[in-house]
Structure formats: structure tokens, C-alpha cells
Short mmCIF file of C-alpha atoms in Angstrom, two decimals:
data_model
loop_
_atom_site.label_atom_id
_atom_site.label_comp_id
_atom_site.label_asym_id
_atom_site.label_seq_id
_atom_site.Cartn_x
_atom_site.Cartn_y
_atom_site.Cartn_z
CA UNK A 1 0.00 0.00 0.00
CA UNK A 2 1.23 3.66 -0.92
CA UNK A 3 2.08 6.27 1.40
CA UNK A 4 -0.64 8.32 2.46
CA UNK A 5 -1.03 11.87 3.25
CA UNK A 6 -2.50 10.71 6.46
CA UNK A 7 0.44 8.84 6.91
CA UNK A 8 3.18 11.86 5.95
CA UNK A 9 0.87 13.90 8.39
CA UNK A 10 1.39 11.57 11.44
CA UNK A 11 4.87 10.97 10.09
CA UNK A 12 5.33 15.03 10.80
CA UNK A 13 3.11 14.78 13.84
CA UNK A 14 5.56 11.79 15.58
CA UNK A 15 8.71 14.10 14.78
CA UNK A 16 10.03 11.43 12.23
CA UNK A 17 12.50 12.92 9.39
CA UNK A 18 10.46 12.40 6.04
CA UNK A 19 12.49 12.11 3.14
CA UNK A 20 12.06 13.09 -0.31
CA UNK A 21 14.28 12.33 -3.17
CA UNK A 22 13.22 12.97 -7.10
CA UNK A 23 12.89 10.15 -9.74
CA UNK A 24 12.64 10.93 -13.27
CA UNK A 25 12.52 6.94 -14.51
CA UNK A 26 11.63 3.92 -13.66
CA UNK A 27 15.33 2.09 -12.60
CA UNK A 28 15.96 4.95 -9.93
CA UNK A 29 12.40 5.15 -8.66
CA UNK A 30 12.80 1.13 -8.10
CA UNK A 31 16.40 1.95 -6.45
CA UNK A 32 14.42 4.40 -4.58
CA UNK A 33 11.53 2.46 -3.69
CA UNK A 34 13.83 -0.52 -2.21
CA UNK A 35 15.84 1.69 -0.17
CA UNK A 36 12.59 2.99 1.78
CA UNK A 37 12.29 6.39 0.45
CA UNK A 38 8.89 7.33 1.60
CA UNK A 39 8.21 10.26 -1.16
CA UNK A 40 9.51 10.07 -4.91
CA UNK A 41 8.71 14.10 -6.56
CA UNK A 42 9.18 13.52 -10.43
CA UNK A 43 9.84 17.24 -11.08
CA UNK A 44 9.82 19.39 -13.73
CA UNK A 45 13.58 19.54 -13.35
CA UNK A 46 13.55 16.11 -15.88
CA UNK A 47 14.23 19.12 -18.69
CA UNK A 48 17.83 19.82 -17.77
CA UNK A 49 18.41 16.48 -16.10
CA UNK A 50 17.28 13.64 -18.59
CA UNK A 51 15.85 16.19 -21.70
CA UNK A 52 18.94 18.61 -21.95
CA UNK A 53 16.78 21.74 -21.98
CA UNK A 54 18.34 25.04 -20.83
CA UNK A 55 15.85 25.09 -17.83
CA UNK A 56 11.85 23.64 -16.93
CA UNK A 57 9.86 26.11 -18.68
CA UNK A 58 9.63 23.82 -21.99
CA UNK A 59 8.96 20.68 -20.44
CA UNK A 60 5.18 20.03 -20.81
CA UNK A 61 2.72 18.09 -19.48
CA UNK A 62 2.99 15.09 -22.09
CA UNK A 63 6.92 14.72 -20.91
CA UNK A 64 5.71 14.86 -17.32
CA UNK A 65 2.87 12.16 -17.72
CA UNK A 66 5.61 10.19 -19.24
CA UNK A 67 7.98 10.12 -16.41
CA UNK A 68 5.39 10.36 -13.92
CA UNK A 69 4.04 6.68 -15.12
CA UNK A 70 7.57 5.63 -15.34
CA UNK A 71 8.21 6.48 -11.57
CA UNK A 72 4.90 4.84 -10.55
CA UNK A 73 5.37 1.82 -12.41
CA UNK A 74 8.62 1.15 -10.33
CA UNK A 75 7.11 1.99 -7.26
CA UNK A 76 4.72 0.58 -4.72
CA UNK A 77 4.96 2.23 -1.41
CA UNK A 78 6.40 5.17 -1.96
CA UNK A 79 4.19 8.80 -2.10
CA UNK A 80 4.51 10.28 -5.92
CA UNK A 81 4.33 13.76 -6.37
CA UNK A 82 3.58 15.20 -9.82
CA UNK A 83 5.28 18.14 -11.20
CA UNK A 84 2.87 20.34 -12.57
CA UNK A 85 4.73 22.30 -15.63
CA UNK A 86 5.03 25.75 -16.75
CA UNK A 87 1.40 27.26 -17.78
CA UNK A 88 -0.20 24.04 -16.65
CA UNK A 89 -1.90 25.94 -13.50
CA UNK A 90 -1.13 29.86 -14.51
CA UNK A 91 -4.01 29.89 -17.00
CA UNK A 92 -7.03 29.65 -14.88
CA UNK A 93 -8.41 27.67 -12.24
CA UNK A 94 -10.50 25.24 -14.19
CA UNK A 95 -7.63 24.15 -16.45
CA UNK A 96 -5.29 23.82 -13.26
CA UNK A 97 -7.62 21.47 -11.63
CA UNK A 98 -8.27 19.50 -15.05
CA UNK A 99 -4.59 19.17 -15.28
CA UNK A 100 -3.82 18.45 -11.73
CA UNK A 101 -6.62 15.91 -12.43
CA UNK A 102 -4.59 14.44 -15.17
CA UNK A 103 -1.59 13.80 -13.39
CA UNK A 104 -3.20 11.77 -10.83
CA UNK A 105 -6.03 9.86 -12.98
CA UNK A 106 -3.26 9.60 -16.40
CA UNK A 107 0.48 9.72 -14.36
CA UNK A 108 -0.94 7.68 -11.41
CA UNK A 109 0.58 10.70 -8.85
CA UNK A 110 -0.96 10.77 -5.58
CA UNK A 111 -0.39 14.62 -5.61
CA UNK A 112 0.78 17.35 -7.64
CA UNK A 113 3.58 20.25 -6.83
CA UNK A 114 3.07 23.51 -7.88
CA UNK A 115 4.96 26.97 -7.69
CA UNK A 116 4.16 30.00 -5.70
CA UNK A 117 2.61 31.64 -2.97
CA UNK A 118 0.44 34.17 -2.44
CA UNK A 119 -0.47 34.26 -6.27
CA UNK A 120 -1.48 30.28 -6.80
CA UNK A 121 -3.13 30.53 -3.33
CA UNK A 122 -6.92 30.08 -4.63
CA UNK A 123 -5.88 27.82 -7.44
CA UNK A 124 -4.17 25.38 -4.57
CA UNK A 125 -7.56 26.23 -2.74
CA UNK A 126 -9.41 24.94 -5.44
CA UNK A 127 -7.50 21.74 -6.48
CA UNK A 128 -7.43 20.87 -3.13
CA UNK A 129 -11.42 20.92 -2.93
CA UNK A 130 -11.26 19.23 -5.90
CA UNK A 131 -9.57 16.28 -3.87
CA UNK A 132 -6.29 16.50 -4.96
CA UNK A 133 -3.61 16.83 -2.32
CA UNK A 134 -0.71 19.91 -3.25
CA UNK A 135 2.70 20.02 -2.60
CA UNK A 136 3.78 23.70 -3.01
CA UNK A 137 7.01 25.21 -3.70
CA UNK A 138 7.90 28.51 -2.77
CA UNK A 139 11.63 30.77 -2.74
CA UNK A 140 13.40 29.73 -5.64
CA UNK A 141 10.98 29.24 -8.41
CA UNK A 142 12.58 27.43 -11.38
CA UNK A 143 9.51 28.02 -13.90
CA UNK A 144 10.19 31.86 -13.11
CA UNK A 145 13.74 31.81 -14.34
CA UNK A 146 12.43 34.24 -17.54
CA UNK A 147 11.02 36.88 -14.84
CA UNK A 148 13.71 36.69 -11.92
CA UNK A 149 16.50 36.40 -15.02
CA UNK A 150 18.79 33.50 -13.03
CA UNK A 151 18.90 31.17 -10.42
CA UNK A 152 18.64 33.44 -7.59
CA UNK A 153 18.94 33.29 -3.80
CA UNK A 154 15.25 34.46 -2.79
CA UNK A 155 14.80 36.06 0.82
CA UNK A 156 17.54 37.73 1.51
CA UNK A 157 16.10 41.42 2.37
CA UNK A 158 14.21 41.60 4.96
CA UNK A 159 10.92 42.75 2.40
CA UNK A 160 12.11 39.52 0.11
CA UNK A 161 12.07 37.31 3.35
CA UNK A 162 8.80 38.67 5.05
CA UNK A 163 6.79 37.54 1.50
CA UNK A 164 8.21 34.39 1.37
CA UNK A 165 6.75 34.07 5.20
CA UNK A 166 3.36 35.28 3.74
CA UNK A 167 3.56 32.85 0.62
CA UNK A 168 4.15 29.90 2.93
CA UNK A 169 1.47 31.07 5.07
#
């Protein structure tokens, strides 16, 4: 049986270390899987690691079902988060939860990670109610690279740190 959010949640609750490592193919998620690694994230990050792309904002959601149902199929225990990719959940609401949707029902995810804070905050609200658990990722924001201009330390000014402490709020 998979991990559970109810299980991560009395995982955190019991003070136990929860690990998370990312799997972009079947061989390491099995590697993974035997070595006890509770949560596998196949991220968006597949584009420079496995598709030689200059960062994740043209890997889309085709290449992400297709690793996603690589990871699963090597995996039986272990919690799979979906990458959701760039403009998958920036559109609108109804196309973020149809695509959320897809990664779970298509991909065989149990949840889906998504960028942002304050800004996604009603579209997380949404999927969410739409029974679809969310991983969110805030400070460094890969799929922002074209708007920030680099990989960039986030938070380091006190202004830059307080809104990070409001997005993860």
C-alpha cells in the first residue's frame, strides 16, 4: 500500500525525518523504492536532467505524464508527487484542476507540486477541494527563471524574506 497523506501527516506529527528524493525513470524510482524512500517528486527539473533543456519552462505536461508513469510503475509504497509544468496551472483555475486531475487519474501521482505563494493561493484552494492533495514550492521558483532572469537566492532582504513568510502562510 502507498504512502498516504495521512500517513506523511502523522509521520510530521511523531517528529520522524520524512524524506524526499526525485525520480525521473523507472530504474531509480525502483532503487528508490527498495531503499525505503517514503516520497519520490518527479519534477519538472527532468528538462535539464534527462531532456537537456536550458531550464523547466519547456517541459510540458505530455513529458511529465511520461515520467510520472515511469516512476509509478517502479514503485509501490512510496508517495509520488507530480510536477505540474510551466502554464499548466497559470491559466485559470479550471484548467489547473483538469490538469492536476490528469496527473493523478493519467500519471498515477498521488499529488501534484506547484509553484508560488500568495499568487497560486486560490488555485491550490481549489485543487485541493477538488480532492487533490498539493505540494507547493515557494523561494526559488525554477519556472520563473524568464522573470527573476537566473537562479537566484530568494529572501535575503528583509521585504524579500517577510513575502516568502506570507507565501508559505
Amino acid at each position: 500500500m502507498r504512502v498516504t497523506i495521512r500517513d506523511l501527516s502523522e509521520m510530521k506529527h511523531q517528529g520522524e525525518k520524512i524524506v524526499m528524493l526525485t525520480a525521473y525513470d523507472y530504474t531509480s524510482a525502483k532503487i528508490l523504492e527498495e531503499v525505503g524512500i517514503p516520497i519520490m517528486l518527479v519534477g519538472d527539473s527532468v528538462g535539464g536532467a534527462v531532456l537537456g533543456y536550458d531550464s523547466t519552462v519547456p517541459v510540458t505536461m505530455a513529458e511529465m505524464l511520461h515520467h510520472i508513469k515511469a516512476v509509478v510503475r517502479g514503485t509501490h509504497k512510496a508517495h509520488i508527487v507530480g510536477d505540474m509544468p510551466f502554464l499548466t496551472y497559470q491559466v485559470d483555475v479550471v484548467e489547473a484542476i483538469h490538469n492536476a486531475g490528469r496527473i493523478l487519474q493519467e500519471g498515477g501521482a498521488q499529488s501534484v507540486k506547484l509553484e508560488g505563494g500568495r499568487h497560486v493561493a486560490e488555485t491550490v484552494r481549489r485543487i485541493v477541494e477538488a480532492g487533490i492533495p498539493v505540494m507547493g514550492h515557494i523561494g526559488f521558483t525554477p519556472q520563473s527563471v524568464n522573470q527573476i532572469g537566473a537562479d537566484l537566492v530568494q529572501g535575503e532582504s528583509l521585504d524579500a524574506a517577510m513575502g516568502l513568510i506570507k507565501d508559505a502562510k
